[in-house]
PDB file of C-alpha atoms and ligand atoms in Angstrom:
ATOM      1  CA  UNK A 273      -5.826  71.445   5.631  1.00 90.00           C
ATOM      2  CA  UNK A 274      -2.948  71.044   7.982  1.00 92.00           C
ATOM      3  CA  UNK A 275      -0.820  75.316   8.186  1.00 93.00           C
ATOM      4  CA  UNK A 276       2.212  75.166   9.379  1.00 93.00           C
ATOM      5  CA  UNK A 277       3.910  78.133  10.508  1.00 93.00           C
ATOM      6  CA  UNK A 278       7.720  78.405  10.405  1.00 94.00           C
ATOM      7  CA  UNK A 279       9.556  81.241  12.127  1.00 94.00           C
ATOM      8  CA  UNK A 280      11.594  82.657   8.753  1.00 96.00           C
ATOM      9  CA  UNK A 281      12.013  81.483   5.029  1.00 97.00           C
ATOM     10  CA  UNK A 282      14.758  78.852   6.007  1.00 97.00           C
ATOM     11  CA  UNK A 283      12.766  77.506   8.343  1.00 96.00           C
ATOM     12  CA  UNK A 284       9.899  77.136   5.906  1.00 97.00           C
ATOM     13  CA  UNK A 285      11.873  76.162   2.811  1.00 98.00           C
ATOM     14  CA  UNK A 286      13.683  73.004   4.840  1.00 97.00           C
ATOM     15  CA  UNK A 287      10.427  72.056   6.236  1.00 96.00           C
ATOM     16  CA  UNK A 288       8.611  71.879   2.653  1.00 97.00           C
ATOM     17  CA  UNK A 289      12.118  69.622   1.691  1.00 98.00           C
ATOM     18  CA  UNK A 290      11.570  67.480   4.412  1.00 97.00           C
ATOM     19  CA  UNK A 291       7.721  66.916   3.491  1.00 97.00           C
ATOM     20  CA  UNK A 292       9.161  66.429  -0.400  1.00 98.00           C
ATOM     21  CA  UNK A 293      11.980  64.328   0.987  1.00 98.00           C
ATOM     22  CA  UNK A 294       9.786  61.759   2.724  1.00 97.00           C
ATOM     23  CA  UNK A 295       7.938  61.071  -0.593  1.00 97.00           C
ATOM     24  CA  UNK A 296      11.037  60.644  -2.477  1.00 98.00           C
ATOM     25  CA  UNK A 297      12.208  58.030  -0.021  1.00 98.00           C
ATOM     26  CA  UNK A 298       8.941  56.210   0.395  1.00 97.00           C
ATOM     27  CA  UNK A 299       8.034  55.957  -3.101  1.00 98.00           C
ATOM     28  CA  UNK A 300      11.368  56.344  -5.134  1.00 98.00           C
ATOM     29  CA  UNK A 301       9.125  56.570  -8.572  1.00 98.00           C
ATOM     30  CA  UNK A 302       7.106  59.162  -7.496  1.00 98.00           C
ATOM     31  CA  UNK A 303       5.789  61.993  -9.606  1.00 98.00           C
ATOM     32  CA  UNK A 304       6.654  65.931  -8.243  1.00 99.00           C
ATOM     33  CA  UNK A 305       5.203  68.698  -9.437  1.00 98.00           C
ATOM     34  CA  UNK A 306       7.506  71.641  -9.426  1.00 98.00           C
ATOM     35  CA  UNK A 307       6.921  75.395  -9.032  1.00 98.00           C
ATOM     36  CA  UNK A 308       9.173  78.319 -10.127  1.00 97.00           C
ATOM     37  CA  UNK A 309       9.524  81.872  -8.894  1.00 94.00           C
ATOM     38  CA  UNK A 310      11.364  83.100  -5.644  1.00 94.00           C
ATOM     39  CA  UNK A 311       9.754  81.181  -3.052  1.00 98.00           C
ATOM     40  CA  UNK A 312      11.163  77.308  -3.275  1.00 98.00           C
ATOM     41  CA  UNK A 313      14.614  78.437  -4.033  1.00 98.00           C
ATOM     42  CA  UNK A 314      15.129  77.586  -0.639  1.00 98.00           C
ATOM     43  CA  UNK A 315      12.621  74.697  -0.750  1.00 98.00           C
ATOM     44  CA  UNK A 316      15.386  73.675  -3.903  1.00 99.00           C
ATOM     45  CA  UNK A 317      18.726  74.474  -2.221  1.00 98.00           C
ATOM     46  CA  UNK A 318      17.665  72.119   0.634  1.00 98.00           C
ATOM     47  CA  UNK A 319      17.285  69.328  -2.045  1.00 98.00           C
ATOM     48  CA  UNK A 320      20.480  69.716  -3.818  1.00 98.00           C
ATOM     49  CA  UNK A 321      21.889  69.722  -0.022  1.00 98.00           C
ATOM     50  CA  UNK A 322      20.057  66.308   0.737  1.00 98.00           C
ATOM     51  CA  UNK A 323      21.081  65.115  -2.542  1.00 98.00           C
ATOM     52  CA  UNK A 324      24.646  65.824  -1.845  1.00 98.00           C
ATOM     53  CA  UNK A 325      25.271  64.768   1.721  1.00 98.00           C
ATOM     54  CA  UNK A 326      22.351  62.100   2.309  1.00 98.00           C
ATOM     55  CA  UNK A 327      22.092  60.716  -1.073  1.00 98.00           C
ATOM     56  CA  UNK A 328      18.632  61.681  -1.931  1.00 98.00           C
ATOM     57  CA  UNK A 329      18.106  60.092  -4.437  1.00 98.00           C
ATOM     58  CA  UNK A 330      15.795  61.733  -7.606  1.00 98.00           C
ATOM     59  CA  UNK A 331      17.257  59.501 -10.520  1.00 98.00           C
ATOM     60  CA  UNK A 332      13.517  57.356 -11.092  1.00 98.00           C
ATOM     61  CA  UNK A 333      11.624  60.587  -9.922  1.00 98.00           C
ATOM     62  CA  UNK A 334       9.431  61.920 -12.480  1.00 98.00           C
ATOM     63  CA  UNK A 335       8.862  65.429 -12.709  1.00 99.00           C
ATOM     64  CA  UNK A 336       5.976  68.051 -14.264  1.00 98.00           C
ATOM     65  CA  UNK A 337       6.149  71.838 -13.658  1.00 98.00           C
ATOM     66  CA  UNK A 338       3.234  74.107 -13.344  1.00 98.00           C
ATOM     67  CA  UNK A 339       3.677  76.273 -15.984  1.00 98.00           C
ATOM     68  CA  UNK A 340       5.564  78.087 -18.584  1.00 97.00           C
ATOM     69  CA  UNK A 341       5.520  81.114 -20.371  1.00 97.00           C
ATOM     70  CA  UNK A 342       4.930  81.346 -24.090  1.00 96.00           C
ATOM     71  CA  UNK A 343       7.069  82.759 -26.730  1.00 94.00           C
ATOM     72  CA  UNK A 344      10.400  82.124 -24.559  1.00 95.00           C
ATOM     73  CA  UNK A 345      13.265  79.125 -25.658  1.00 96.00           C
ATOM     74  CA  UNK A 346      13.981  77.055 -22.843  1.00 96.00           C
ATOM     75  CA  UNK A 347      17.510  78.701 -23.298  1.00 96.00           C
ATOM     76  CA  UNK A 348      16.031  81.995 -22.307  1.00 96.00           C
ATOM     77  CA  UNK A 349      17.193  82.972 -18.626  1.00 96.00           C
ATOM     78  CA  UNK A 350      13.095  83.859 -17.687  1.00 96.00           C
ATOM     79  CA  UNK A 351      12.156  81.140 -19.071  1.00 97.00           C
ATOM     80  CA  UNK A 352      10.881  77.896 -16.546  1.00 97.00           C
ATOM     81  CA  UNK A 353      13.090  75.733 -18.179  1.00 98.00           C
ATOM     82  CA  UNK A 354      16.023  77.668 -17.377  1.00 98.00           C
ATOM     83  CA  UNK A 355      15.010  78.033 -13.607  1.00 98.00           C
ATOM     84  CA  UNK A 356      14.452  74.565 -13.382  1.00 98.00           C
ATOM     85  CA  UNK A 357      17.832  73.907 -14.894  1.00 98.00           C
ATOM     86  CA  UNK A 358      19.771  76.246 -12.886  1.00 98.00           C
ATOM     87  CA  UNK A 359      18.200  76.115  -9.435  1.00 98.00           C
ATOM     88  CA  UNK A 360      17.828  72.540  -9.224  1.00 98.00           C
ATOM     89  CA  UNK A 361      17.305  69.589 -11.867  1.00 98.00           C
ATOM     90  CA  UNK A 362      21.354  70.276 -12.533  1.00 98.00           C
ATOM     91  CA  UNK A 363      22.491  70.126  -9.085  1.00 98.00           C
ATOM     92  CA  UNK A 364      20.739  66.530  -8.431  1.00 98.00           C
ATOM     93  CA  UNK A 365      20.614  63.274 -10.459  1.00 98.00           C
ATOM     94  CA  UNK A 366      16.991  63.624 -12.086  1.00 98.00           C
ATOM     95  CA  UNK A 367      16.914  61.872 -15.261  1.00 98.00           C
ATOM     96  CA  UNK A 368      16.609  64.214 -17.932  1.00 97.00           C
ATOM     97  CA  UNK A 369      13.822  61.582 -19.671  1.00 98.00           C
ATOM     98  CA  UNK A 370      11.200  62.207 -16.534  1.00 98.00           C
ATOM     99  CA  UNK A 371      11.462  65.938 -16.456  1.00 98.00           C
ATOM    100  CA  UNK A 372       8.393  67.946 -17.865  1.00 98.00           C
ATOM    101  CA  UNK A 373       8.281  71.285 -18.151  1.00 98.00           C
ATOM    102  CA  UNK A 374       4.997  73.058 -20.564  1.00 98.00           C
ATOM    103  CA  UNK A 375       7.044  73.665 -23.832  1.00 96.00           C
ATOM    104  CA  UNK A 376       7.040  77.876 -24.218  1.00 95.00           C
ATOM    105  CA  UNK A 377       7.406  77.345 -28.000  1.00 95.00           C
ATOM    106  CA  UNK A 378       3.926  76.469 -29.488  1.00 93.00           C
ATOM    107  CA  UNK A 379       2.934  79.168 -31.286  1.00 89.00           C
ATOM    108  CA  UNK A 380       0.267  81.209 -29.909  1.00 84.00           C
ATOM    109  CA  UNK A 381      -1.676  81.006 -33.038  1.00 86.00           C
ATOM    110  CA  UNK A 382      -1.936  78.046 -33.551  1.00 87.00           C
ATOM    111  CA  UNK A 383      -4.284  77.564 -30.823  1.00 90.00           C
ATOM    112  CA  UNK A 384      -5.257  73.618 -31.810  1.00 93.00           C
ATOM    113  CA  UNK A 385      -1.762  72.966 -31.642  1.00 94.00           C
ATOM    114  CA  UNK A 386      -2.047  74.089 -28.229  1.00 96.00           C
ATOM    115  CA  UNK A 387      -4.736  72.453 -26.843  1.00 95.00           C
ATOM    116  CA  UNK A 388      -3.545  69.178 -28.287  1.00 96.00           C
ATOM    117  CA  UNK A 389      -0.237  70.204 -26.353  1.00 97.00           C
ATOM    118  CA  UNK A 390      -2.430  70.759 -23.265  1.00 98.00           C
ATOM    119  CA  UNK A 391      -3.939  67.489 -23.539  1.00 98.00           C
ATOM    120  CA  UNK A 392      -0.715  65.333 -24.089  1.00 98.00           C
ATOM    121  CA  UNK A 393       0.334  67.269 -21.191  1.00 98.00           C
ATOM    122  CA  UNK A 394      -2.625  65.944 -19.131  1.00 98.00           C
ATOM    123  CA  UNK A 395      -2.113  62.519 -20.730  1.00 98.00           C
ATOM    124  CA  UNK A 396       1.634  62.364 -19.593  1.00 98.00           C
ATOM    125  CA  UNK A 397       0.535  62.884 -16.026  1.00 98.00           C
ATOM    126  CA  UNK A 398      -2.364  60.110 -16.427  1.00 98.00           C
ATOM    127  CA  UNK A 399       0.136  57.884 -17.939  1.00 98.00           C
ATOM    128  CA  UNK A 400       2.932  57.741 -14.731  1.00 98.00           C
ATOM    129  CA  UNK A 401      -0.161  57.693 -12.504  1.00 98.00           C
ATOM    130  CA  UNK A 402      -0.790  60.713 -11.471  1.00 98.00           C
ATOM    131  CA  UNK A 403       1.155  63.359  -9.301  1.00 98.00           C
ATOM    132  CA  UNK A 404       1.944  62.373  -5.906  1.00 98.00           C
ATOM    133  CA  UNK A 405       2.807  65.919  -4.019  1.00 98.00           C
ATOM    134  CA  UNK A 406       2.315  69.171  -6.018  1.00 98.00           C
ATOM    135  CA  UNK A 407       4.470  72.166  -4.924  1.00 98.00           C
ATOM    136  CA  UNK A 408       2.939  75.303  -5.526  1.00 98.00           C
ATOM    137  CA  UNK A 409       4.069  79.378  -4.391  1.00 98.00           C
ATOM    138  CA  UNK A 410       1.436  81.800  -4.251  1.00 98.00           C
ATOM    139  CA  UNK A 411       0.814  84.847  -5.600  1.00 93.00           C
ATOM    140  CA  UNK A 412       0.247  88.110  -4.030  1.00 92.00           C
ATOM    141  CA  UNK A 413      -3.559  88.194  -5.727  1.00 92.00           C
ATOM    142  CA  UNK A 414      -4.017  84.612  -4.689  1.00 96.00           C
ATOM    143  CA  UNK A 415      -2.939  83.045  -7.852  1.00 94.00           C
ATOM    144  CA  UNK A 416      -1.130  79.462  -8.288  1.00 97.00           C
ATOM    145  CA  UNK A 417       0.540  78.143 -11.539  1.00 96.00           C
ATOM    146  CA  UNK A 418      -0.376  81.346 -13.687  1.00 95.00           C
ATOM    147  CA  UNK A 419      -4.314  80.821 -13.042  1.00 96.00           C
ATOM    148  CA  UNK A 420      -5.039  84.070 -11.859  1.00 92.00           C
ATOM    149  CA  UNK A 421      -8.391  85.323 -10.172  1.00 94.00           C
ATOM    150  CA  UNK A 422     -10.998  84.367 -12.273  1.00 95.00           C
ATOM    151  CA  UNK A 423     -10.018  80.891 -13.627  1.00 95.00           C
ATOM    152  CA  UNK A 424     -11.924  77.969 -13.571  1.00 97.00           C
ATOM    153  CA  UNK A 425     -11.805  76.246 -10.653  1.00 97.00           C
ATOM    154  CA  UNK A 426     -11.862  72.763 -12.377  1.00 97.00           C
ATOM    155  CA  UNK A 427     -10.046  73.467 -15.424  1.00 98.00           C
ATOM    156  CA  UNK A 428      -6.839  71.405 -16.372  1.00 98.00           C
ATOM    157  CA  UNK A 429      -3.296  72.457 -18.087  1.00 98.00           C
ATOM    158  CA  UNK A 430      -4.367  75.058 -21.034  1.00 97.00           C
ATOM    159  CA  UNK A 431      -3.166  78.557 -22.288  1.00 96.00           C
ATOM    160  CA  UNK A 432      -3.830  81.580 -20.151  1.00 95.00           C
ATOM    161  CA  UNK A 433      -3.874  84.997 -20.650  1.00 93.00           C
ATOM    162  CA  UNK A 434      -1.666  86.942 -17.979  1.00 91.00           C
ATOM    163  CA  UNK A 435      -3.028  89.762 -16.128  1.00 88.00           C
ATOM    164  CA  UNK A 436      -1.181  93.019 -15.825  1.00 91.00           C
ATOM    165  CA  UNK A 437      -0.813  93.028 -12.066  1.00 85.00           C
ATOM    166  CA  UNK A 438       1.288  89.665 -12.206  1.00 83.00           C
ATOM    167  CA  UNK A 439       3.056  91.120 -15.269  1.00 93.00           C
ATOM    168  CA  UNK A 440       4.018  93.860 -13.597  1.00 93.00           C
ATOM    169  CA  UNK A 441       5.064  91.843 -10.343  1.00 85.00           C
ATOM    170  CA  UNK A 442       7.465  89.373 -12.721  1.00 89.00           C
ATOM    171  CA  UNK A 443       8.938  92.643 -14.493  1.00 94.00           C
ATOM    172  CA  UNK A 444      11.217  92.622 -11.736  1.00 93.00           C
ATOM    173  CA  UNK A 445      12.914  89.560 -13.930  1.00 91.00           C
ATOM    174  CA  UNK A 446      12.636  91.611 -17.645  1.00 95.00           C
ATOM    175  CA  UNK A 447      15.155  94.231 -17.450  1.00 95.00           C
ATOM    176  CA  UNK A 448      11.796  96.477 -14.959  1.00 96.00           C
ATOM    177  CA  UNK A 449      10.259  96.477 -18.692  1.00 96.00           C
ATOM    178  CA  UNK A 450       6.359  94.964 -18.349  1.00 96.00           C
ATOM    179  CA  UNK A 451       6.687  95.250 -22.546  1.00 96.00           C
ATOM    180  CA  UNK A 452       9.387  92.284 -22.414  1.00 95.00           C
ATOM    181  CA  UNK A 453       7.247  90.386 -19.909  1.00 96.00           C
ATOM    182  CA  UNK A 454       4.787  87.679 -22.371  1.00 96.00           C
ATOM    183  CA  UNK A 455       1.477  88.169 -21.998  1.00 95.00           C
ATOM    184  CA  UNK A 456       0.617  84.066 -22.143  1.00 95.00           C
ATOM    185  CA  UNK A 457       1.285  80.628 -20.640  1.00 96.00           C
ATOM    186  CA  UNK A 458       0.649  77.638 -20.681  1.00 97.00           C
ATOM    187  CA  UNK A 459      -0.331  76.505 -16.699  1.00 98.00           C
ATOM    188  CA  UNK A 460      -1.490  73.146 -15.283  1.00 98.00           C
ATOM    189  CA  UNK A 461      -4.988  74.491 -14.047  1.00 98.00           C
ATOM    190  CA  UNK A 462      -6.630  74.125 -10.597  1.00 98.00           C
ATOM    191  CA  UNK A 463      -8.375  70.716 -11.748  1.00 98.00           C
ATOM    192  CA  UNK A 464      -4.625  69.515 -12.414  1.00 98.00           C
ATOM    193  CA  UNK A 465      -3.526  70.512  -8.959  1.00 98.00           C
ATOM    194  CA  UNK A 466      -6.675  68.993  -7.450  1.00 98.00           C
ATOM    195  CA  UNK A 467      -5.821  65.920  -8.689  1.00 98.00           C
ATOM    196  CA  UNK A 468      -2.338  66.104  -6.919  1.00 98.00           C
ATOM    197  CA  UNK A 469      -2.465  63.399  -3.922  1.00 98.00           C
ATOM    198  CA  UNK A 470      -1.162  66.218  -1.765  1.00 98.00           C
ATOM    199  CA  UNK A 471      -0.682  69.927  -2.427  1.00 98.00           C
ATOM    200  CA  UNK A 472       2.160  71.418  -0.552  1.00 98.00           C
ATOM    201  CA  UNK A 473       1.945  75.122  -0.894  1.00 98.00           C
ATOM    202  CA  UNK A 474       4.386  77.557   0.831  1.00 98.00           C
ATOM    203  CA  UNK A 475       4.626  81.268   0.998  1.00 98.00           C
ATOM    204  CA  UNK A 476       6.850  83.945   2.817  1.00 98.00           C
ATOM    205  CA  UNK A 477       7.215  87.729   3.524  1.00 98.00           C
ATOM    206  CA  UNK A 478       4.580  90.598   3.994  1.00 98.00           C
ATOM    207  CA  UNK A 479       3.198  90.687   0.822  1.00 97.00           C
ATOM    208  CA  UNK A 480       2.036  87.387   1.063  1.00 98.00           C
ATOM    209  CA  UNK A 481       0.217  87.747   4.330  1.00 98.00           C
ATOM    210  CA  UNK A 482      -3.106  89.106   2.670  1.00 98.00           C
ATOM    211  CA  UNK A 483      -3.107  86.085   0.470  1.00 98.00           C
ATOM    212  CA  UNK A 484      -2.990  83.441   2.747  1.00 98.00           C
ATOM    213  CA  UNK A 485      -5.507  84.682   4.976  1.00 97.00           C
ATOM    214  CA  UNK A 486      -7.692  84.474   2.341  1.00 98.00           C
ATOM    215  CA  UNK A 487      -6.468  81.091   0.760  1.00 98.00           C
ATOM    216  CA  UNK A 488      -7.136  80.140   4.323  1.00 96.00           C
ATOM    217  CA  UNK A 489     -10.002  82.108   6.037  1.00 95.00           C
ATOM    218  CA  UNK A 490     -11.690  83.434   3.161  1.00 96.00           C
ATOM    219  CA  UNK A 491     -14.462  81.832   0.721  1.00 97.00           C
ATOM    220  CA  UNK A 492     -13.580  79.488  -1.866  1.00 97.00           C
ATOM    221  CA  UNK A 493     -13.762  81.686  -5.044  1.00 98.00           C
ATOM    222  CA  UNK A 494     -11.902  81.821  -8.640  1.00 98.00           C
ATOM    223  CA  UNK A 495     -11.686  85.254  -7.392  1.00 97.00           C
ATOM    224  CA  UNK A 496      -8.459  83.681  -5.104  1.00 98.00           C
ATOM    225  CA  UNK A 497      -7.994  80.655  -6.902  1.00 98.00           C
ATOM    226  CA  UNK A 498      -5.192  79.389  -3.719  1.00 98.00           C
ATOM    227  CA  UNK A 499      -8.902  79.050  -1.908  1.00 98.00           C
ATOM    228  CA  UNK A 500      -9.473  75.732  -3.692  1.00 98.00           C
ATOM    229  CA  UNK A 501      -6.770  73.980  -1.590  1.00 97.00           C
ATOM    230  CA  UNK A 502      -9.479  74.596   1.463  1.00 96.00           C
ATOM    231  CA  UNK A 503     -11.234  71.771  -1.076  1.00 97.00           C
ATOM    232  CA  UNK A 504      -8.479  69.256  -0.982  1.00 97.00           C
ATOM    233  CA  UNK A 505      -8.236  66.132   0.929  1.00 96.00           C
ATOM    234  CA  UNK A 506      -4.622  66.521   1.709  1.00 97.00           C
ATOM    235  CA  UNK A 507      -3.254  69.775   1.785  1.00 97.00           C
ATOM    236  CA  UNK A 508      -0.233  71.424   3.708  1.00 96.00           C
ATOM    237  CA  UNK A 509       0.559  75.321   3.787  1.00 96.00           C
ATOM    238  CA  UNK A 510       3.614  75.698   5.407  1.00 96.00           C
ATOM    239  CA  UNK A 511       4.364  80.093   5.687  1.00 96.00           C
ATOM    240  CA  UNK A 512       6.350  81.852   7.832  1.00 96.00           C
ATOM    241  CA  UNK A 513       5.548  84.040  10.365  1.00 95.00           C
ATOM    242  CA  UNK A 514       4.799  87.123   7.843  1.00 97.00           C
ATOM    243  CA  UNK A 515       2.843  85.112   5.689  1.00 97.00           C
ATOM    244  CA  UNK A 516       0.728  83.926   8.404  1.00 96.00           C
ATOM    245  CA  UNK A 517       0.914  86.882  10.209  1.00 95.00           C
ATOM    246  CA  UNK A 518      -2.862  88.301   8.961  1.00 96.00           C
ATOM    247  CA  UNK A 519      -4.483  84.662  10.159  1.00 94.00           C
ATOM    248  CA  UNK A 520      -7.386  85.436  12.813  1.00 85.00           C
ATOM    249  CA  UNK A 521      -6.755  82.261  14.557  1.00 68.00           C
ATOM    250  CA  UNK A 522      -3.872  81.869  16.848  1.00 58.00           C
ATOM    251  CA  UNK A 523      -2.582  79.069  15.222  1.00 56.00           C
ATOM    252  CA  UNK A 524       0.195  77.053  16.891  1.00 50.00           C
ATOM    253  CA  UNK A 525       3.465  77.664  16.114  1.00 48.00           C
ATOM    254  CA  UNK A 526       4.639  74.366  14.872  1.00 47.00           C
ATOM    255  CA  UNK A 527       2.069  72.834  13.335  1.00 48.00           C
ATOM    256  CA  UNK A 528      -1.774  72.819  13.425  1.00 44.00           C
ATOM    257  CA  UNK A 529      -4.394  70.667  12.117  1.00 41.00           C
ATOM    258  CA  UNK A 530      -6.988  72.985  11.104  1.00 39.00           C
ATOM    259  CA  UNK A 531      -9.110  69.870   9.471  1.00 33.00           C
TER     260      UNK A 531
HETATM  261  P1  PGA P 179       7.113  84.172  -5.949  1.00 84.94           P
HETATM  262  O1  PGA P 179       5.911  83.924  -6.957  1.00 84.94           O
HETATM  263  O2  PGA P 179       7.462  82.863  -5.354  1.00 84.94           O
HETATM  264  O3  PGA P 179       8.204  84.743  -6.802  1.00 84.94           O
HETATM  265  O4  PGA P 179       6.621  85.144  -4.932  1.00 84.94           O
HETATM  266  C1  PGA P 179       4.872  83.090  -6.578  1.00 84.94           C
HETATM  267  C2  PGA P 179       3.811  83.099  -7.637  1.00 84.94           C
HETATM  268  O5  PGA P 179       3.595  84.155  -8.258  1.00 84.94           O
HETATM  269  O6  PGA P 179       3.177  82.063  -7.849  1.00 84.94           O
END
């Protein structure tokens, strides 16, 4: 696992977009998987910029997003789609026909329907070979994609059950109102992200700080599901100087190859 410490946010977000940049430019059909929330808004800003002035080019990219929540219309502004929408596929020339994004409108009781959603989901991925760099944020109990503490470390994209600590954290985004927030989603699962060919994860601020140590330091346990990446053969945390800042080691400030 290779951490990479970065001063401030900026300084982590264009970092992560150069490490996504390179794979765009080496392998212009590559497949990136895409993460929502606060954290790669940067990571996303610095793509529309490198889009703009260098010509990035994203329009044989193919694209597949963690996770979704379910019950909301991609036209609702919470939902993924929207985000993805707004903060970034509309800003650079991604072709509409290579995004994926979990559909938030199978019905949550028709749970068949779901896992055969799940599956096709999986299936997609097999089908364009696989995802070649896997952007994920982290969450302040050591969840990625909505597998919280607790999930199967091997399982693959099904429907989860939110807990109320990360329904109460994404609140912020429902009007402060945890009743608005949905209680399930449908989330690429750690087996998904395993199979990445290289997990990028990034993570900024305070809060973060007691989740990375343990992503990093700590045991591998569903208990902090981030602690998987310590399993991967090709995995880059890049945090800034908060995030890292509970890490025993002294870790370099630029970049350090942990192994
Ligand atoms: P954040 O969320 O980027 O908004 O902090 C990360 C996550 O919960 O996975």
């Amino acid at each position: 696992m290779l951490v990479v410490i970065k001063k401030g946010y900026e300084e982590m977000s264009k970092e992560a977009a150069r490490v996504i940049s390179e794979i765009v430019r080496e392998k212009p059909t590559a497949a990136l998987g895409l993460a929502t929330g606060s954290t790669p808004l940067g990571v996303y800003r610095e793509l529309i910029r490198m889009h703009k002035e260098e010509g990035l080019d994203f329009s044989k990219i193919t694209t597949f997003n963690l996770d979704e929540y379910l019950g909301l219309p991609p036209s609702h502004p919470q939902s993924y789609h929207y985000f993805m929408y707004e903060n970034l596929f509309n800003h650079i020339n991604v072709n509409e026909r290579f995004v994926h994004i979990p559909s938030g409108m199978v019905d949550v009781n028709e749970i068949h329907r779901i896992h055969k959603y799940c599956d096709w989901y999986e299936d997609r991925i097999g089908e364009v070979g696989g995802i070649d760099l896997q952007l994920l944020g982290i969450g302040k109990n050591g969840h990625i994609g909505f597998n919280e503490p607790g999930s199967s470390l091997g399982a693959l994209t099904r429907i989860k059950t939110l807990t109320e600590n990360t329904r109460a954290d994404n609140s912020r985004f429902f009007d402060n109102d945890i009743r608005k927030v949905p209680k399930y989603a449908i989330t690429m699962g750690i087996g998904t992200i395993m199979n990445a060919r290289l997990v990028l994860l990034i993570a900024s601020g305070k809060t973060k700080a007691g989740a990375i140590k343990k992503t990093v330091e700590g045991p591998i346990t569903a208990q902090v599901p981030a602690s998987m990446v310590q399993m991967h053969r090709k995995a880059i945390l890049i945090v800034d100087e908060e995030a890292g800042s509970k890490l025993d080691v002294h870790y370099e400030r630029i970049v350090t190859d942990l192994n």
